[in-house]
């Protein structure tokens, strides 16, 4: 992957091609392919043969709730990856990512129910519509950066959020919009297992695209821009073009994620795309690792799993005598929210490079064991 | 080292798998409970939710549904529609839910198609008129809602009753000309629910209906909105929000010097709001649909038992109890006639007429649901805040069941 990784001594790379491989070794590539095939297989098996659904491991892959968490990971990871391209790779900042996620969700619902296009066509189109909105609201990025850009994107968040409630013809106003289930011919992705496979496919394609983007000329321009914009400009990189383009790409990813979200819930409501979600996206990439494609995925898994783990802890607390007091019970709903904030702070202090960095350390440890030097 | 780590990993994997094996015991059914504690409507959502929760606990402690325990989960969804839908999907797929105690208008309306498809009856805390047409008979109905119920008059009917009361009030005060009516509420499904239906009826009664004013559900400084109300010369302001927002609005308008009569829906008036409003709330009118804690009703003994203390609770709490007990009795009937499935519980809601759950006589108002009409009641009680600390019933209206009002 086009990021810094720890390599053992003597591992030389003699060509650019070798240096920018997505996977360092053929083993890691085949391990990933094997993992994804196994994931597909494990979800398909209980669907094809229902009696298998009660077997110990397969039970997890047949469980609607576990799958719904998987689907959440997929659509959030796609959007988080978009934000990571913008923040982690290009060094821009956005506090309005949730708004573009919402634009994607509403666009897809609108294209589907009002224009009458099939859902699978609507999803990429929604990405493009979202990208158009991203380019528009990313325009200030051509001129401003840092805190000023953060505030400009914050404004985008509020403007778009307000438009969601007012643009009745497009979003259904305060009542929200309905969205259909995706269909492929007569095959409907109408249960959690099928929808998981669909969103997983989108996720794989978009992650491979992002990894490839980072190996391309444009991707390197993004990184150059992040590392030192003045040097990048001296080298002939068109700052404005790449800054705005990065916004467009980030919004495209957010749009696809949003569209998948809308068609999964089959209902899109304006209140889902608040500043809180934007901050959660930032949390995902900070926890996962800024400037890492895999980090976006790891951070999303962490953020989706965190409320579930907290929920289990709260449920366990409520069964104890100490946790069953009214004062504690009233405070418990806030624990989940606080846990997210605490996780971000702790990661910033103790693991600023995120989970992706930790994963690389684990891999290196494994590879070099028992000689760590 | 590798062995230790592998063993830890395997252990972690096993631990991950274990929560997903929870099978339902044969003698229990699952009921979902959505409540809002931390969200925009948490002020009343918390109280109503406690009523539902305490009633469910009481039912389980007293033999459940003729021996069947109610396995329930009360979750604070913070008034966010997507969270409610995600929870609904979890409960249907993982817990085999048979009935749902819902809450907000946004989520209940969003779930209409899901619950109809999955055949899960919902008793919501939303009284949106859009939920009252099970067949889609009225052309104005947006979506037929065959599995939606609520205990109380619909928001539209409550607002109509207020308008009717306002007409009488206008005449009683001997005023001339057309009274002016204005809707003040957030741009949210809940405040919006009765907006058009009520404006139609107000026009029908000869009111001049002014353009609505948007007032946030979250409390704030509403002097700008009050100035608009003042300048428009509105005589009757329908307050579509609740508690904290109402207090901010009434106080801001008092500062600005607005001379209008405030009339609130069923969530917009209660003892808690009155405490905060104090003398500023004098004259404030609101709708209710059940007994108050201090009333003289035989069923209140049971409510006190459910609450487990003598500390007065608001009438929202009591309404939560009513809603749960209607579900309880429907489930009992369903168990005796075809089993505890969503469909049979829905059918059980039609089994009786002018019906009050046993033990809650005088607390819940007799209600009737039919396969063609989900307006449980059309009776509306109107209360007024007086002398800073008193709440008095000032009117009682029984609206006609007009076909063109169904689902609207």
JSON list of N, CA and C in Angstrom, two decimals, chain B residues 163-203:
[
{"chain": "B", "resi": 163, "resn": "UNK", "atom": "N", "xyz": [-59.77, 24.27, 18.25]},
{"chain": "B", "resi": 163, "resn": "UNK", "atom": "CA", "xyz": [-60.29, 25.32, 17.36]},
{"chain": "B", "resi": 163, "resn": "UNK", "atom": "C", "xyz": [-61.78, 25.56, 17.66]},
{"chain": "B", "resi": 164, "resn": "UNK", "atom": "N", "xyz": [-62.47, 24.44, 17.89]},
{"chain": "B", "resi": 164, "resn": "UNK", "atom": "CA", "xyz": [-63.90, 24.53, 18.21]},
{"chain": "B", "resi": 164, "resn": "UNK", "atom": "C", "xyz": [-64.09, 25.30, 19.53]},
{"chain": "B", "resi": 165, "resn": "UNK", "atom": "N", "xyz": [-63.22, 24.97, 20.49]},
{"chain": "B", "resi": 165, "resn": "UNK", "atom": "CA", "xyz": [-63.28, 25.66, 21.77]},
{"chain": "B", "resi": 165, "resn": "UNK", "atom": "C", "xyz": [-62.98, 27.16, 21.57]},
{"chain": "B", "resi": 166, "resn": "UNK", "atom": "N", "xyz": [-61.97, 27.44, 20.72]},
{"chain": "B", "resi": 166, "resn": "UNK", "atom": "CA", "xyz": [-61.58, 28.82, 20.46]},
{"chain": "B", "resi": 166, "resn": "UNK", "atom": "C", "xyz": [-62.73, 29.61, 19.85]},
{"chain": "B", "resi": 167, "resn": "UNK", "atom": "N", "xyz": [-63.49, 28.96, 18.99]},
{"chain": "B", "resi": 167, "resn": "UNK", "atom": "CA", "xyz": [-64.64, 29.63, 18.35]},
{"chain": "B", "resi": 167, "resn": "UNK", "atom": "C", "xyz": [-65.63, 30.08, 19.43]},
{"chain": "B", "resi": 168, "resn": "UNK", "atom": "N", "xyz": [-65.90, 29.14, 20.38]},
{"chain": "B", "resi": 168, "resn": "UNK", "atom": "CA", "xyz": [-66.82, 29.47, 21.47]},
{"chain": "B", "resi": 168, "resn": "UNK", "atom": "C", "xyz": [-66.26, 30.57, 22.36]},
{"chain": "B", "resi": 169, "resn": "UNK", "atom": "N", "xyz": [-64.95, 30.47, 22.61]},
{"chain": "B", "resi": 169, "resn": "UNK", "atom": "CA", "xyz": [-64.27, 31.44, 23.47]},
{"chain": "B", "resi": 169, "resn": "UNK", "atom": "C", "xyz": [-64.36, 32.84, 22.86]},
{"chain": "B", "resi": 170, "resn": "UNK", "atom": "N", "xyz": [-64.15, 32.90, 21.55]},
{"chain": "B", "resi": 170, "resn": "UNK", "atom": "CA", "xyz": [-64.19, 34.18, 20.81]},
{"chain": "B", "resi": 170, "resn": "UNK", "atom": "C", "xyz": [-65.57, 34.82, 20.95]},
{"chain": "B", "resi": 171, "resn": "UNK", "atom": "N", "xyz": [-66.60, 33.96, 20.78]},
{"chain": "B", "resi": 171, "resn": "UNK", "atom": "CA", "xyz": [-67.97, 34.47, 20.89]},
{"chain": "B", "resi": 171, "resn": "UNK", "atom": "C", "xyz": [-68.28, 34.88, 22.33]},
{"chain": "B", "resi": 172, "resn": "UNK", "atom": "N", "xyz": [-67.86, 34.02, 23.28]},
{"chain": "B", "resi": 172, "resn": "UNK", "atom": "CA", "xyz": [-68.14, 34.29, 24.69]},
{"chain": "B", "resi": 172, "resn": "UNK", "atom": "C", "xyz": [-67.53, 35.61, 25.14]},
{"chain": "B", "resi": 173, "resn": "UNK", "atom": "N", "xyz": [-66.38, 35.93, 24.56]},
{"chain": "B", "resi": 173, "resn": "UNK", "atom": "CA", "xyz": [-65.74, 37.18, 24.94]},
{"chain": "B", "resi": 173, "resn": "UNK", "atom": "C", "xyz": [-66.35, 38.36, 24.20]},
{"chain": "B", "resi": 174, "resn": "UNK", "atom": "N", "xyz": [-67.30, 38.06, 23.35]},
{"chain": "B", "resi": 174, "resn": "UNK", "atom": "CA", "xyz": [-68.05, 39.11, 22.65]},
{"chain": "B", "resi": 174, "resn": "UNK", "atom": "C", "xyz": [-67.23, 39.88, 21.64]},
{"chain": "B", "resi": 175, "resn": "UNK", "atom": "N", "xyz": [-66.24, 39.20, 21.04]},
{"chain": "B", "resi": 175, "resn": "UNK", "atom": "CA", "xyz": [-65.39, 39.89, 20.08]},
{"chain": "B", "resi": 175, "resn": "UNK", "atom": "C", "xyz": [-66.00, 39.83, 18.68]},
{"chain": "B", "resi": 176, "resn": "UNK", "atom": "N", "xyz": [-65.64, 40.81, 17.90]},
{"chain": "B", "resi": 176, "resn": "UNK", "atom": "CA", "xyz": [-66.18, 40.93, 16.54]},
{"chain": "B", "resi": 176, "resn": "UNK", "atom": "C", "xyz": [-65.18, 40.44, 15.50]},
{"chain": "B", "resi": 177, "resn": "UNK", "atom": "N", "xyz": [-65.64, 40.19, 14.32]},
{"chain": "B", "resi": 177, "resn": "UNK", "atom": "CA", "xyz": [-64.77, 39.88, 13.19]},
{"chain": "B", "resi": 177, "resn": "UNK", "atom": "C", "xyz": [-64.24, 38.46, 13.21]},
{"chain": "B", "resi": 178, "resn": "UNK", "atom": "N", "xyz": [-63.31, 38.20, 12.27]},
{"chain": "B", "resi": 178, "resn": "UNK", "atom": "CA", "xyz": [-62.75, 36.84, 12.13]},
{"chain": "B", "resi": 178, "resn": "UNK", "atom": "C", "xyz": [-61.57, 36.67, 13.08]},
{"chain": "B", "resi": 179, "resn": "UNK", "atom": "N", "xyz": [-61.62, 35.64, 13.96]},
{"chain": "B", "resi": 179, "resn": "UNK", "atom": "CA", "xyz": [-60.44, 35.42, 14.80]},
{"chain": "B", "resi": 179, "resn": "UNK", "atom": "C", "xyz": [-59.29, 34.87, 13.94]},
{"chain": "B", "resi": 180, "resn": "UNK", "atom": "N", "xyz": [-58.06, 35.21, 14.35]},
{"chain": "B", "resi": 180, "resn": "UNK", "atom": "CA", "xyz": [-56.89, 34.76, 13.59]},
{"chain": "B", "resi": 180, "resn": "UNK", "atom": "C", "xyz": [-56.23, 33.59, 14.29]},
{"chain": "B", "resi": 181, "resn": "UNK", "atom": "N", "xyz": [-55.94, 32.52, 13.51]},
{"chain": "B", "resi": 181, "resn": "UNK", "atom": "CA", "xyz": [-55.36, 31.29, 14.05]},
{"chain": "B", "resi": 181, "resn": "UNK", "atom": "C", "xyz": [-53.96, 31.09, 13.46]},
{"chain": "B", "resi": 182, "resn": "UNK", "atom": "N", "xyz": [-53.03, 30.68, 14.31]},
{"chain": "B", "resi": 182, "resn": "UNK", "atom": "CA", "xyz": [-51.66, 30.46, 13.82]},
{"chain": "B", "resi": 182, "resn": "UNK", "atom": "C", "xyz": [-51.08, 29.18, 14.42]},
{"chain": "B", "resi": 183, "resn": "UNK", "atom": "N", "xyz": [-50.30, 28.46, 13.62]},
{"chain": "B", "resi": 183, "resn": "UNK", "atom": "CA", "xyz": [-49.65, 27.22, 14.07]},
{"chain": "B", "resi": 183, "resn": "UNK", "atom": "C", "xyz": [-48.21, 27.56, 14.39]},
{"chain": "B", "resi": 184, "resn": "UNK", "atom": "N", "xyz": [-47.77, 27.24, 15.61]},
{"chain": "B", "resi": 184, "resn": "UNK", "atom": "CA", "xyz": [-46.38, 27.50, 15.99]},
{"chain": "B", "resi": 184, "resn": "UNK", "atom": "C", "xyz": [-45.72, 26.19, 16.40]},
{"chain": "B", "resi": 185, "resn": "UNK", "atom": "N", "xyz": [-44.76, 25.76, 15.59]},
{"chain": "B", "resi": 185, "resn": "UNK", "atom": "CA", "xyz": [-44.09, 24.50, 15.91]},
{"chain": "B", "resi": 185, "resn": "UNK", "atom": "C", "xyz": [-42.87, 24.30, 15.04]},
{"chain": "B", "resi": 186, "resn": "UNK", "atom": "N", "xyz": [-42.08, 23.31, 15.38]},
{"chain": "B", "resi": 186, "resn": "UNK", "atom": "CA", "xyz": [-40.85, 23.03, 14.64]},
{"chain": "B", "resi": 186, "resn": "UNK", "atom": "C", "xyz": [-41.19, 22.39, 13.29]},
{"chain": "B", "resi": 187, "resn": "UNK", "atom": "N", "xyz": [-40.21, 22.42, 12.39]},
{"chain": "B", "resi": 187, "resn": "UNK", "atom": "CA", "xyz": [-40.40, 21.74, 11.11]},
{"chain": "B", "resi": 187, "resn": "UNK", "atom": "C", "xyz": [-39.99, 20.28, 11.27]},
{"chain": "B", "resi": 188, "resn": "UNK", "atom": "N", "xyz": [-40.81, 19.55, 11.97]},
{"chain": "B", "resi": 188, "resn": "UNK", "atom": "CA", "xyz": [-40.56, 18.17, 12.35]},
{"chain": "B", "resi": 188, "resn": "UNK", "atom": "C", "xyz": [-41.85, 17.40, 12.08]},
{"chain": "B", "resi": 189, "resn": "UNK", "atom": "N", "xyz": [-41.80, 16.11, 11.86]},
{"chain": "B", "resi": 189, "resn": "UNK", "atom": "CA", "xyz": [-43.06, 15.40, 11.58]},
{"chain": "B", "resi": 189, "resn": "UNK", "atom": "C", "xyz": [-44.09, 15.57, 12.70]},
{"chain": "B", "resi": 190, "resn": "UNK", "atom": "N", "xyz": [-43.62, 15.60, 13.96]},
{"chain": "B", "resi": 190, "resn": "UNK", "atom": "CA", "xyz": [-44.59, 15.66, 15.07]},
{"chain": "B", "resi": 190, "resn": "UNK", "atom": "C", "xyz": [-45.36, 16.98, 15.10]},
{"chain": "B", "resi": 191, "resn": "UNK", "atom": "N", "xyz": [-44.69, 18.14, 15.11]},
{"chain": "B", "resi": 191, "resn": "UNK", "atom": "CA", "xyz": [-45.49, 19.37, 15.09]},
{"chain": "B", "resi": 191, "resn": "UNK", "atom": "C", "xyz": [-46.25, 19.56, 13.77]},
{"chain": "B", "resi": 192, "resn": "UNK", "atom": "N", "xyz": [-45.71, 19.01, 12.69]},
{"chain": "B", "resi": 192, "resn": "UNK", "atom": "CA", "xyz": [-46.35, 19.19, 11.39]},
{"chain": "B", "resi": 192, "resn": "UNK", "atom": "C", "xyz": [-47.59, 18.32, 11.20]},
{"chain": "B", "resi": 193, "resn": "UNK", "atom": "N", "xyz": [-47.69, 17.23, 11.97]},
{"chain": "B", "resi": 193, "resn": "UNK", "atom": "CA", "xyz": [-48.74, 16.24, 11.73]},
{"chain": "B", "resi": 193, "resn": "UNK", "atom": "C", "xyz": [-50.15, 16.84, 11.57]},
{"chain": "B", "resi": 194, "resn": "UNK", "atom": "N", "xyz": [-50.60, 17.71, 12.49]},
{"chain": "B", "resi": 194, "resn": "UNK", "atom": "CA", "xyz": [-51.98, 18.21, 12.34]},
{"chain": "B", "resi": 194, "resn": "UNK", "atom": "C", "xyz": [-52.07, 19.53, 11.56]},
{"chain": "B", "resi": 195, "resn": "UNK", "atom": "N", "xyz": [-50.95, 20.03, 11.05]},
{"chain": "B", "resi": 195, "resn": "UNK", "atom": "CA", "xyz": [-50.90, 21.39, 10.52]},
{"chain": "B", "resi": 195, "resn": "UNK", "atom": "C", "xyz": [-51.99, 21.66, 9.48]},
{"chain": "B", "resi": 196, "resn": "UNK", "atom": "N", "xyz": [-52.04, 20.84, 8.45]},
{"chain": "B", "resi": 196, "resn": "UNK", "atom": "CA", "xyz": [-53.00, 21.10, 7.36]},
{"chain": "B", "resi": 196, "resn": "UNK", "atom": "C", "xyz": [-54.42, 20.78, 7.79]},
{"chain": "B", "resi": 197, "resn": "UNK", "atom": "N", "xyz": [-54.57, 19.61, 8.46]},
{"chain": "B", "resi": 197, "resn": "UNK", "atom": "CA", "xyz": [-55.92, 19.18, 8.85]},
{"chain": "B", "resi": 197, "resn": "UNK", "atom": "C", "xyz": [-56.57, 20.23, 9.74]},
{"chain": "B", "resi": 198, "resn": "UNK", "atom": "N", "xyz": [-55.80, 20.76, 10.69]},
{"chain": "B", "resi": 198, "resn": "UNK", "atom": "CA", "xyz": [-56.34, 21.71, 11.64]},
{"chain": "B", "resi": 198, "resn": "UNK", "atom": "C", "xyz": [-56.63, 23.05, 10.97]},
{"chain": "B", "resi": 199, "resn": "UNK", "atom": "N", "xyz": [-55.73, 23.46, 10.07]},
{"chain": "B", "resi": 199, "resn": "UNK", "atom": "CA", "xyz": [-55.94, 24.71, 9.35]},
{"chain": "B", "resi": 199, "resn": "UNK", "atom": "C", "xyz": [-57.21, 24.64, 8.50]},
{"chain": "B", "resi": 200, "resn": "UNK", "atom": "N", "xyz": [-57.45, 23.48, 7.90]},
{"chain": "B", "resi": 200, "resn": "UNK", "atom": "CA", "xyz": [-58.66, 23.27, 7.09]},
{"chain": "B", "resi": 200, "resn": "UNK", "atom": "C", "xyz": [-59.91, 23.50, 7.94]},
{"chain": "B", "resi": 201, "resn": "UNK", "atom": "N", "xyz": [-59.90, 22.88, 9.14]},
{"chain": "B", "resi": 201, "resn": "UNK", "atom": "CA", "xyz": [-61.08, 22.97, 9.99]},
{"chain": "B", "resi": 201, "resn": "UNK", "atom": "C", "xyz": [-61.27, 24.39, 10.52]},
{"chain": "B", "resi": 202, "resn": "UNK", "atom": "N", "xyz": [-60.13, 25.03, 10.83]},
{"chain": "B", "resi": 202, "resn": "UNK", "atom": "CA", "xyz": [-60.22, 26.41, 11.32]},
{"chain": "B", "resi": 202, "resn": "UNK", "atom": "C", "xyz": [-60.84, 27.31, 10.24]},
{"chain": "B", "resi": 203, "resn": "UNK", "atom": "N", "xyz": [-60.43, 27.10, 9.00]},
{"chain": "B", "resi": 203, "resn": "UNK", "atom": "CA", "xyz": [-61.01, 27.88, 7.90]},
{"chain": "B", "resi": 203, "resn": "UNK", "atom": "C", "xyz": [-62.50, 27.59, 7.79]}
]
